[in-house]
Structure formats: structure tokens, C-alpha cells
Amino acid sequence: MLDIRVEKTTSPKPIPDKDNPLVFGTIFTDHMFVMDYEEGKGWYDPRIVPYAPISLEPSAMVFHYGQEMFEGLKAYKTEDGRTLLFRPDKNIERANNSNRRLCIPELNPEDFLQAIKAVVKMDEAWIPTKEGTSLYIRPFVIATDPFLGVRPSNTYKFMIILSPVGAYYPEGLNPVKIWIEDEYVRAVKGGIGEAKTGGNYVASLASQVKAHDEGYSQVLWLDGVHRKYIEEVGAMNIFFKINGTVVTPKLNGSILPGVTRNSCIALCREWGLPVEERQISVDEILEAAKSGAMEEVWGTGTAAVISPVGALRFEEEVMQIQDGGIGPVSHKLYDTVTGIQTGKIDDFMNWTVE
Ligand code: PMP
């Protein structure tokens, strides 16, 4: 149990009004959670303080060797005014898996949850209530030793910042166009692909820029060894429904284990749909799309929850999926997950935390 010191802001910012589009990641609330770490001392001085710039030495290790971990989850307001977190235990577990891979000291899971709850409660008035909106929660740890040698840092800062975000699809679910990357790779087994850390995202930028320039919204990565097996999308895991079976790449060490992915597998199984977690080659996808066996394709992630995929491009071929429309399983998953998250439907999976 953390003894969290609280320093309230003396100059609160105006809370965005109902019509603000709340563009993702642009607005931050009044407060943040901070806790420090020192080798031998452990995590210390948990506090909620006004959201403000922090001061670090230019030599702080995070700037040079990227030793950092981050997470992303959301808080939702229900119609009866309760605040719900969606499976925070899963994000906390993944954060500590990332920490271990990145030689960052682990965080006590109960303390982590207490910190999230405390800072969300402090800025509860910032949680938007309009359909599809939420409060995005960004916990992260950075290495702060002022040192230019390459080794794990001895000091760290753990912070949680909060950002109200608008509906991902203000006009309703909208299929996205995906670019299957055949030049760059994101991660390899044995690397850091399954950790949530900045390095994986900077590795993706060149490809993302190329795809955007061609009119595609996200990149689908192939494996780094054979360059033929499907891995995941820029910020989503990927699902295919082929001949009545739901198929998604097996977690192999280079794919981020998404919380939404895990939830969708559980729901499909609950509904009696066959689900396979296995290797899927890009050739299998091309063939299924050509023969008409490909029924649906969708991505899963905290930001959009479900993103139906309307088109997939590989080299010079463009595959149209569902005639660019939205399939029934994608739709049912979207309605069910968002319904549970916002308290609109009974939480029969026991996933929300008040
Ligand atoms: N893959 C990557 C690379 C991601 O950044 C994300 C977003 N966190 C996901 C998958 C989906 O994970 P989640 O469902 O936990 O948001």
C-alpha cells in the first residue's frame, strides 16, 4: 500500500467542453502521478502533483539508449456516473514483463493499480462522457542516471499522465486500409518486440510514413526471419475469419500481447466460434482473399478497440475484404467490448474494475 502524497494544482486548466474533438494525445489533465527509484532504496516518494514539465540531465540514460517502458489503457464513465477501468491487471502484468526484458525494476502490481486509481480519481472530472470518448491513461518508466555508458540505469522515474480522448470513429466504425510491409521489419524473436517500449515504435516510423504517403492508415508487419508470416499491425493485433474459423498469429516473442486481442479470443470462444492462434503466411491470406474464403479481417487495440480492415495491400496486389464493409463478428466484438467497458452491458467476463 503506497502512502501517496498529494499536491493539488493552484491553477486548474479549463476542462474541454462537450464539443471538443479531443484529438488523441493532445490534451493533458491537471495532475500526474510520480514515483522515483534508486538502487538499494527501491521505489520511493509516491506523489500526485500538478501536470508540469520535468527536469532531467541532458545525459539522462533514457535519451541515449532508450531504456523506457510504457503502457496504455483507458478509464470510462458509465451512464450512472461510475468510473471503470478495463482489465488494468493485464496492463500491469505486461508492464512488468516489459520491465524484466528492459532491465527496469519491477513495480508492485497492487501499488501500480493503487496509483492508477488515485490519479484517475483526482482528475475524474476530466473523463469525457460523450459516446465513444474516454480518459487515456499512459503509465511509463524512464531511466534517469546521468551517465553515457551502456548498462542498466540505477535510477528511474515512474509516471502516469492522463489524456481525455475523443471517439476513434466519430461517424461509426469505419474500415481501414492496411499496408503489408515487405521492406522493413519491426521486431524479431529474441528482440524486444513483445515489450512495450519506444524502440519498437521508432523502428516502425519509416514504414508508417511510406504507407501514409500511399494512402494507407497502418502497416502490417511480417516476421523478421522468413519475411512471410503475419505478425501485427502498427498499434494493433490482427484477426482473420477464414472459412468460419477465427485465426490470429500466435504470440511468438516478437508480437505485443494485446489486452484487446486476449479479450477478443475469450469472447469468440465464449460464443462458440473456433479460434486458432497459429502461424499465418501472407500467401495464405492472399489465397483466402482470392478464393472468397476470407470473410472478415479486423485489428484489435486499446485506441480503436476494433478496426475493421477494408483493404490489404501486398506488393502490387490490393485485396478488398468484405467489399470494404464491416463483418458481423467485428461488429459484435466492437459492441460487446465497448458495451462492457462503458457499463452498458453486463460485465459477464468480470473484466472491469470500478
Ligand atoms: N500491438 C502494438 C504494437 C501496439 O502498440 C498495441 C497497442 N498497445 C497493440 C498491439 C494492442 O494492444 P492492446 O490491445 O493492449 O492495446
Short mmCIF file of C-alpha atoms and ligand atoms in Angstrom, two decimals:
data_model
loop_
_atom_site.label_atom_id
_atom_site.label_comp_id
_atom_site.label_asym_id
_atom_site.label_seq_id
_atom_site.Cartn_x
_atom_site.Cartn_y
_atom_site.Cartn_z
CA MET A 1 0.00 0.00 0.00
CA LEU A 2 1.52 3.30 -1.11
CA ASP A 3 1.37 6.39 1.09
CA ILE A 4 0.67 8.85 -1.75
CA ARG A 5 1.46 12.49 -1.06
CA VAL A 6 -0.87 14.90 -2.86
CA GLU A 7 -0.04 18.38 -4.11
CA LYS A 8 -3.05 19.91 -5.85
CA THR A 9 -2.71 22.40 -8.68
CA THR A 10 -3.36 26.02 -7.75
CA SER A 11 -4.13 26.92 -11.38
CA PRO A 12 -6.57 24.33 -12.76
CA LYS A 13 -6.99 24.33 -16.54
CA PRO A 14 -10.43 24.58 -18.15
CA ILE A 15 -11.90 21.13 -18.78
CA PRO A 16 -12.59 20.69 -22.53
CA ASP A 17 -16.27 21.16 -23.34
CA LYS A 18 -18.59 18.54 -24.86
CA ASP A 19 -17.92 19.60 -28.44
CA ASN A 20 -14.14 19.49 -28.23
CA PRO A 21 -12.95 16.75 -30.67
CA LEU A 22 -10.33 15.64 -28.10
CA VAL A 23 -7.72 14.72 -30.69
CA PHE A 24 -5.76 11.72 -29.40
CA GLY A 25 -2.86 12.55 -27.11
CA THR A 26 -3.04 16.33 -27.31
CA ILE A 27 -4.74 17.38 -24.04
CA PHE A 28 -3.48 16.53 -20.56
CA THR A 29 -5.30 16.74 -17.24
CA ASP A 30 -4.31 18.82 -14.19
CA HIS A 31 -2.34 16.17 -12.29
CA MET A 32 0.12 13.32 -12.72
CA PHE A 33 1.46 10.50 -10.59
CA VAL A 34 5.22 10.32 -9.99
CA MET A 35 7.42 7.86 -8.07
CA ASP A 36 11.21 7.57 -8.06
CA TYR A 37 13.57 4.61 -7.86
CA GLU A 38 17.10 4.31 -6.58
CA GLU A 39 19.19 1.16 -6.46
CA GLY A 40 19.25 -0.11 -2.85
CA LYS A 41 16.34 2.11 -1.81
CA GLY A 42 13.66 0.78 -4.14
CA TRP A 43 10.63 2.79 -5.31
CA TYR A 44 10.04 5.83 -3.12
CA ASP A 45 8.16 9.14 -2.75
CA PRO A 46 4.87 8.27 -4.50
CA ARG A 47 3.06 11.53 -5.19
CA ILE A 48 0.32 13.20 -7.19
CA VAL A 49 1.49 16.61 -8.35
CA PRO A 50 0.36 19.23 -10.89
CA TYR A 51 0.97 18.16 -14.53
CA ALA A 52 4.10 20.08 -15.49
CA PRO A 53 7.44 19.76 -17.32
CA ILE A 54 10.07 17.68 -15.55
CA SER A 55 13.76 18.42 -15.30
CA LEU A 56 16.35 15.82 -16.38
CA GLU A 57 20.06 15.99 -17.08
CA PRO A 58 20.87 16.00 -20.82
CA SER A 59 22.94 12.91 -20.04
CA ALA A 60 19.91 11.01 -18.62
CA MET A 61 20.22 7.48 -19.98
CA VAL A 62 16.71 7.34 -21.45
CA PHE A 63 17.70 9.96 -24.05
CA HIS A 64 20.63 7.93 -25.33
CA TYR A 65 19.86 4.25 -25.05
CA GLY A 66 16.07 4.26 -24.86
CA GLN A 67 15.68 2.37 -21.57
CA GLU A 68 11.98 3.02 -21.05
CA MET A 69 8.69 1.16 -20.79
CA PHE A 70 5.19 2.47 -21.39
CA GLU A 71 1.61 1.25 -21.18
CA GLY A 72 -1.77 2.41 -22.42
CA LEU A 73 -5.23 1.78 -21.03
CA LYS A 74 -8.46 3.69 -20.58
CA ALA A 75 -10.99 4.78 -17.97
CA TYR A 76 -14.66 5.12 -18.97
CA LYS A 77 -17.62 6.91 -17.38
CA THR A 78 -20.82 4.89 -17.15
CA GLU A 79 -24.27 6.42 -17.64
CA ASP A 80 -24.86 6.20 -13.87
CA GLY A 81 -21.63 8.13 -13.18
CA ARG A 82 -19.28 5.29 -12.16
CA THR A 83 -15.68 5.17 -13.45
CA LEU A 84 -14.50 1.87 -14.93
CA LEU A 85 -11.03 0.62 -15.82
CA PHE A 86 -10.83 -2.21 -18.38
CA ARG A 87 -8.61 -5.14 -17.29
CA PRO A 88 -5.91 -2.98 -15.65
CA ASP A 89 -4.34 -6.16 -14.22
CA LYS A 90 -3.43 -7.19 -17.78
CA ASN A 91 -1.62 -3.91 -18.50
CA ILE A 92 0.19 -4.11 -15.17
CA GLU A 93 1.30 -7.68 -15.87
CA ARG A 94 2.51 -6.65 -19.36
CA ALA A 95 4.33 -3.63 -17.88
CA ASN A 96 6.31 -5.89 -15.57
CA ASN A 97 7.06 -8.29 -18.44
CA SER A 98 8.41 -5.29 -20.37
CA ASN A 99 10.35 -4.15 -17.28
CA ARG A 100 12.07 -7.51 -16.94
CA ARG A 101 13.08 -7.54 -20.61
CA LEU A 102 14.39 -3.98 -20.40
CA CYS A 103 16.29 -4.39 -17.07
CA ILE A 104 13.93 -1.89 -15.40
CA PRO A 105 12.99 -2.67 -11.77
CA GLU A 106 9.51 -4.19 -11.46
CA LEU A 107 6.60 -2.37 -9.88
CA ASN A 108 4.44 -3.93 -7.19
CA PRO A 109 1.16 -4.75 -9.05
CA GLU A 110 -1.07 -3.62 -6.15
CA ASP A 111 0.84 -0.33 -5.84
CA PHE A 112 0.61 0.16 -9.60
CA LEU A 113 -3.20 -0.26 -9.55
CA GLN A 114 -3.49 1.98 -6.49
CA ALA A 115 -1.50 4.70 -8.31
CA ILE A 116 -3.73 4.48 -11.42
CA LYS A 117 -6.91 4.62 -9.31
CA ALA A 118 -5.63 7.55 -7.23
CA VAL A 119 -4.61 9.78 -10.14
CA VAL A 120 -7.76 8.93 -12.17
CA LYS A 121 -9.89 9.76 -9.12
CA MET A 122 -8.06 13.05 -8.68
CA ASP A 123 -8.88 14.11 -12.27
CA GLU A 124 -12.19 12.26 -12.55
CA ALA A 125 -13.94 15.44 -13.74
CA TRP A 126 -11.81 15.24 -16.92
CA ILE A 127 -13.29 11.91 -18.04
CA PRO A 128 -15.42 12.78 -21.07
CA THR A 129 -18.91 11.30 -21.25
CA LYS A 130 -19.91 11.57 -24.91
CA GLU A 131 -20.38 8.27 -26.79
CA GLY A 132 -17.02 6.69 -27.68
CA THR A 133 -14.87 9.03 -25.56
CA SER A 134 -12.64 8.01 -22.65
CA LEU A 135 -9.69 9.01 -20.49
CA TYR A 136 -6.46 7.55 -21.89
CA ILE A 137 -4.03 6.52 -19.14
CA ARG A 138 -0.32 6.49 -20.00
CA PRO A 139 1.95 4.95 -17.32
CA PHE A 140 5.67 4.91 -18.15
CA VAL A 141 9.11 4.43 -16.62
CA ILE A 142 12.29 6.21 -17.79
CA ALA A 143 15.96 5.63 -16.92
CA THR A 144 17.36 8.80 -15.32
CA ASP A 145 21.05 8.14 -14.44
CA PRO A 146 23.21 10.99 -15.79
CA PHE A 147 25.63 8.58 -17.49
CA LEU A 148 26.78 7.83 -21.02
CA GLY A 149 28.00 4.25 -20.52
CA VAL A 150 25.77 1.42 -21.70
CA ARG A 151 24.36 -0.50 -18.72
CA PRO A 152 21.02 -0.58 -16.88
CA SER A 153 20.36 2.69 -15.04
CA ASN A 154 20.42 2.79 -11.23
CA THR A 155 17.68 5.42 -11.01
CA TYR A 156 14.26 5.66 -12.66
CA LYS A 157 11.10 7.73 -12.71
CA PHE A 158 7.65 6.12 -12.92
CA MET A 159 4.91 8.48 -14.05
CA ILE A 160 1.25 8.28 -15.01
CA ILE A 161 -0.26 11.01 -17.17
CA LEU A 162 -3.90 11.26 -18.31
CA SER A 163 -5.43 12.49 -21.55
CA PRO A 164 -9.13 12.79 -22.45
CA VAL A 165 -9.64 11.28 -25.92
CA GLY A 166 -12.45 11.53 -28.45
CA ALA A 167 -14.25 8.73 -30.26
CA TYR A 168 -11.89 6.89 -32.61
CA TYR A 169 -14.72 6.60 -35.12
CA PRO A 170 -16.91 9.71 -34.63
CA GLU A 171 -19.11 8.62 -37.57
CA GLY A 172 -19.31 4.95 -36.56
CA LEU A 173 -16.99 2.00 -37.33
CA ASN A 174 -15.03 2.73 -40.46
CA PRO A 175 -12.90 0.15 -42.31
CA VAL A 176 -9.17 0.95 -42.59
CA LYS A 177 -6.70 0.26 -45.38
CA ILE A 178 -3.60 -1.68 -44.34
CA TRP A 179 -0.18 -1.84 -46.00
CA ILE A 180 1.67 -5.16 -45.65
CA GLU A 181 5.31 -4.15 -45.26
CA ASP A 182 7.78 -6.05 -47.44
CA GLU A 183 10.94 -3.99 -46.91
CA TYR A 184 11.41 -3.17 -43.22
CA VAL A 185 10.71 -5.39 -40.19
CA ARG A 186 9.53 -4.31 -36.74
CA ALA A 187 10.96 -6.95 -34.44
CA VAL A 188 12.48 -10.42 -34.29
CA LYS A 189 12.06 -13.27 -31.84
CA GLY A 190 14.61 -12.77 -29.06
CA GLY A 191 14.49 -8.99 -29.55
CA ILE A 192 12.17 -6.55 -27.77
CA GLY A 193 9.03 -6.89 -29.93
CA GLU A 194 6.89 -8.28 -27.11
CA ALA A 195 7.88 -5.43 -24.75
CA LYS A 196 6.04 -2.12 -24.92
CA THR A 197 8.94 0.25 -25.39
CA GLY A 198 9.81 3.25 -27.56
CA GLY A 199 12.38 1.38 -29.66
CA ASN A 200 9.69 -0.70 -31.34
CA TYR A 201 7.78 2.38 -32.38
CA VAL A 202 10.74 4.32 -33.75
CA ALA A 203 11.57 1.20 -35.79
CA SER A 204 8.13 1.48 -37.37
CA LEU A 205 8.21 5.16 -38.42
CA ALA A 206 9.90 4.94 -41.83
CA SER A 207 7.43 2.33 -42.94
CA GLN A 208 4.46 4.21 -41.50
CA VAL A 209 5.45 7.36 -43.39
CA LYS A 210 5.73 5.36 -46.63
CA ALA A 211 2.31 3.73 -46.08
CA HIS A 212 0.64 7.08 -45.23
CA ASP A 213 2.07 8.63 -48.38
CA GLU A 214 0.39 5.85 -50.36
CA GLY A 215 -2.95 6.43 -48.64
CA TYR A 216 -2.81 3.53 -46.15
CA SER A 217 -3.51 4.15 -42.48
CA GLN A 218 -1.36 1.47 -40.82
CA VAL A 219 1.37 -1.06 -41.52
CA LEU A 220 1.05 -4.83 -41.12
CA TRP A 221 4.38 -6.41 -40.18
CA LEU A 222 5.75 -9.70 -41.42
CA ASP A 223 8.16 -11.81 -39.34
CA GLY A 224 11.79 -10.73 -39.48
CA VAL A 225 13.31 -14.13 -40.32
CA HIS A 226 11.25 -15.66 -43.14
CA ARG A 227 9.56 -12.41 -44.14
CA LYS A 228 6.39 -14.36 -44.79
CA TYR A 229 4.39 -14.85 -41.60
CA ILE A 230 1.89 -12.23 -40.41
CA GLU A 231 2.79 -10.58 -37.09
CA GLU A 232 0.76 -7.49 -36.10
CA VAL A 233 -0.26 -4.00 -37.18
CA GLY A 234 1.39 -0.71 -36.07
CA ALA A 235 -0.65 -0.39 -32.88
CA MET A 236 -3.00 -3.37 -33.15
CA ASN A 237 -3.08 -7.13 -33.25
CA ILE A 238 -4.70 -8.70 -36.31
CA PHE A 239 -7.51 -11.24 -36.77
CA PHE A 240 -8.82 -13.03 -39.86
CA LYS A 241 -12.01 -15.03 -40.24
CA ILE A 242 -11.32 -17.70 -42.85
CA ASN A 243 -13.99 -20.28 -43.73
CA GLY A 244 -15.79 -19.83 -40.41
CA THR A 245 -12.64 -20.02 -38.25
CA VAL A 246 -11.15 -17.03 -36.43
CA VAL A 247 -7.37 -17.04 -36.91
CA THR A 248 -4.78 -14.77 -35.29
CA PRO A 249 -0.97 -15.01 -35.18
CA LYS A 250 0.33 -16.99 -32.23
CA LEU A 251 2.32 -14.96 -29.69
CA ASN A 252 5.86 -15.88 -30.69
CA GLY A 253 8.09 -13.45 -28.80
CA SER A 254 8.10 -10.66 -31.38
CA ILE A 255 4.40 -9.68 -31.15
CA LEU A 256 2.95 -7.41 -28.46
CA PRO A 257 0.41 -9.44 -26.44
CA GLY A 258 -2.58 -7.09 -26.71
CA VAL A 259 -5.17 -6.88 -23.96
CA THR A 260 -7.88 -6.39 -26.60
CA ARG A 261 -6.52 -9.42 -28.52
CA ASN A 262 -6.82 -11.56 -25.40
CA SER A 263 -10.36 -10.25 -24.79
CA CYS A 264 -11.50 -10.95 -28.37
CA ILE A 265 -10.17 -14.51 -28.29
CA ALA A 266 -12.01 -15.11 -25.00
CA LEU A 267 -15.28 -13.65 -26.37
CA CYS A 268 -15.14 -15.61 -29.65
CA ARG A 269 -14.57 -18.84 -27.68
CA GLU A 270 -17.41 -17.88 -25.31
CA TRP A 271 -19.67 -17.54 -28.38
CA GLY A 272 -18.61 -20.97 -29.65
CA LEU A 273 -16.59 -19.71 -32.62
CA PRO A 274 -13.50 -21.80 -33.43
CA VAL A 275 -10.33 -19.75 -32.75
CA GLU A 276 -6.83 -20.72 -33.87
CA GLU A 277 -3.67 -19.00 -32.65
CA ARG A 278 -1.08 -20.10 -35.19
CA GLN A 279 1.36 -19.07 -37.90
CA ILE A 280 -0.38 -17.50 -40.90
CA SER A 281 1.62 -16.79 -44.05
CA VAL A 282 0.95 -13.84 -46.30
CA ASP A 283 0.40 -16.38 -49.13
CA GLU A 284 -2.43 -17.99 -47.15
CA ILE A 285 -4.03 -14.56 -46.76
CA LEU A 286 -3.69 -13.79 -50.48
CA GLU A 287 -5.17 -17.15 -51.42
CA ALA A 288 -8.07 -16.85 -48.95
CA ALA A 289 -8.84 -13.37 -50.25
CA LYS A 290 -8.80 -14.60 -53.86
CA SER A 291 -10.89 -17.74 -53.31
CA GLY A 292 -13.53 -15.92 -51.28
CA ALA A 293 -12.68 -17.87 -48.09
CA MET A 294 -11.65 -14.64 -46.33
CA GLU A 295 -14.79 -13.50 -44.53
CA GLU A 296 -13.51 -10.75 -42.24
CA VAL A 297 -10.30 -9.00 -41.18
CA TRP A 298 -10.02 -6.74 -38.15
CA GLY A 299 -7.42 -5.21 -35.87
CA THR A 300 -7.67 -5.03 -32.06
CA GLY A 301 -6.19 -2.41 -29.74
CA THR A 302 -6.99 -0.06 -26.88
CA ALA A 303 -7.27 3.03 -29.13
CA ALA A 304 -9.96 1.87 -31.58
CA VAL A 305 -10.96 -1.38 -29.78
CA ILE A 306 -11.88 -3.00 -33.14
CA SER A 307 -10.73 -1.68 -36.52
CA PRO A 308 -12.39 -3.46 -39.44
CA VAL A 309 -9.94 -3.83 -42.32
CA GLY A 310 -11.43 -2.99 -45.74
CA ALA A 311 -8.33 -3.44 -47.89
CA LEU A 312 -4.91 -5.09 -47.58
CA ARG A 313 -2.07 -4.26 -49.95
CA PHE A 314 0.89 -6.58 -50.51
CA GLU A 315 3.48 -5.64 -53.12
CA GLU A 316 1.40 -4.71 -56.16
CA GLU A 317 -1.77 -6.56 -55.10
CA VAL A 318 -4.70 -4.96 -53.27
CA MET A 319 -7.16 -7.32 -51.57
CA GLN A 320 -10.65 -5.97 -50.90
CA ILE A 321 -12.23 -7.50 -47.79
CA GLN A 322 -15.99 -7.68 -47.18
CA ASP A 323 -16.39 -5.31 -50.15
CA GLY A 324 -14.87 -2.68 -47.87
CA GLY A 325 -17.75 -3.12 -45.38
CA ILE A 326 -17.88 -4.35 -41.76
CA GLY A 327 -18.33 -8.04 -40.93
CA PRO A 328 -20.72 -9.38 -38.29
CA VAL A 329 -18.04 -10.76 -35.95
CA SER A 330 -16.06 -7.49 -35.99
CA HIS A 331 -19.28 -5.64 -35.26
CA LYS A 332 -20.37 -7.93 -32.43
CA LEU A 333 -16.90 -7.78 -30.85
CA TYR A 334 -16.92 -3.97 -31.02
CA ASP A 335 -20.39 -3.71 -29.48
CA THR A 336 -19.61 -6.23 -26.75
CA VAL A 337 -16.19 -4.93 -25.69
CA THR A 338 -17.25 -1.26 -25.73
CA GLY A 339 -20.51 -2.21 -24.00
CA ILE A 340 -18.60 -3.90 -21.16
CA GLN A 341 -16.09 -1.02 -20.94
CA THR A 342 -18.80 1.60 -20.53
CA GLY A 343 -21.11 -0.44 -18.31
CA LYS A 344 -23.85 -0.51 -20.97
CA ILE A 345 -23.92 -4.29 -20.97
CA ASP A 346 -23.47 -6.68 -18.09
CA ASP A 347 -19.79 -7.44 -17.44
CA PHE A 348 -20.26 -11.20 -17.83
CA MET A 349 -16.48 -11.69 -18.22
CA ASN A 350 -15.68 -9.85 -15.00
CA TRP A 351 -13.22 -7.52 -16.74
CA THR A 352 -13.96 -4.07 -15.34
CA VAL A 353 -12.62 -2.53 -12.14
CA GLU A 354 -14.50 0.35 -10.57
N1 PMP B 1 0.45 -4.15 -30.96
C1 PMP B 1 1.11 -2.98 -30.79
C2 PMP B 1 2.44 -2.82 -31.43
C3 PMP B 1 0.55 -1.96 -30.01
O1 PMP B 1 1.18 -0.80 -29.83
C4 PMP B 1 -0.73 -2.17 -29.42
C5 PMP B 1 -1.36 -1.07 -28.59
N2 PMP B 1 -0.99 -1.17 -27.25
C6 PMP B 1 -1.38 -3.41 -29.62
C7 PMP B 1 -0.75 -4.37 -30.40
C8 PMP B 1 -2.71 -3.69 -28.99
O2 PMP B 1 -2.57 -3.87 -27.61
P1 PMP B 1 -3.78 -3.52 -26.62
O3 PMP B 1 -4.94 -4.32 -27.08
O4 PMP B 1 -3.28 -3.95 -25.27
O5 PMP B 1 -3.99 -2.06 -26.72
#
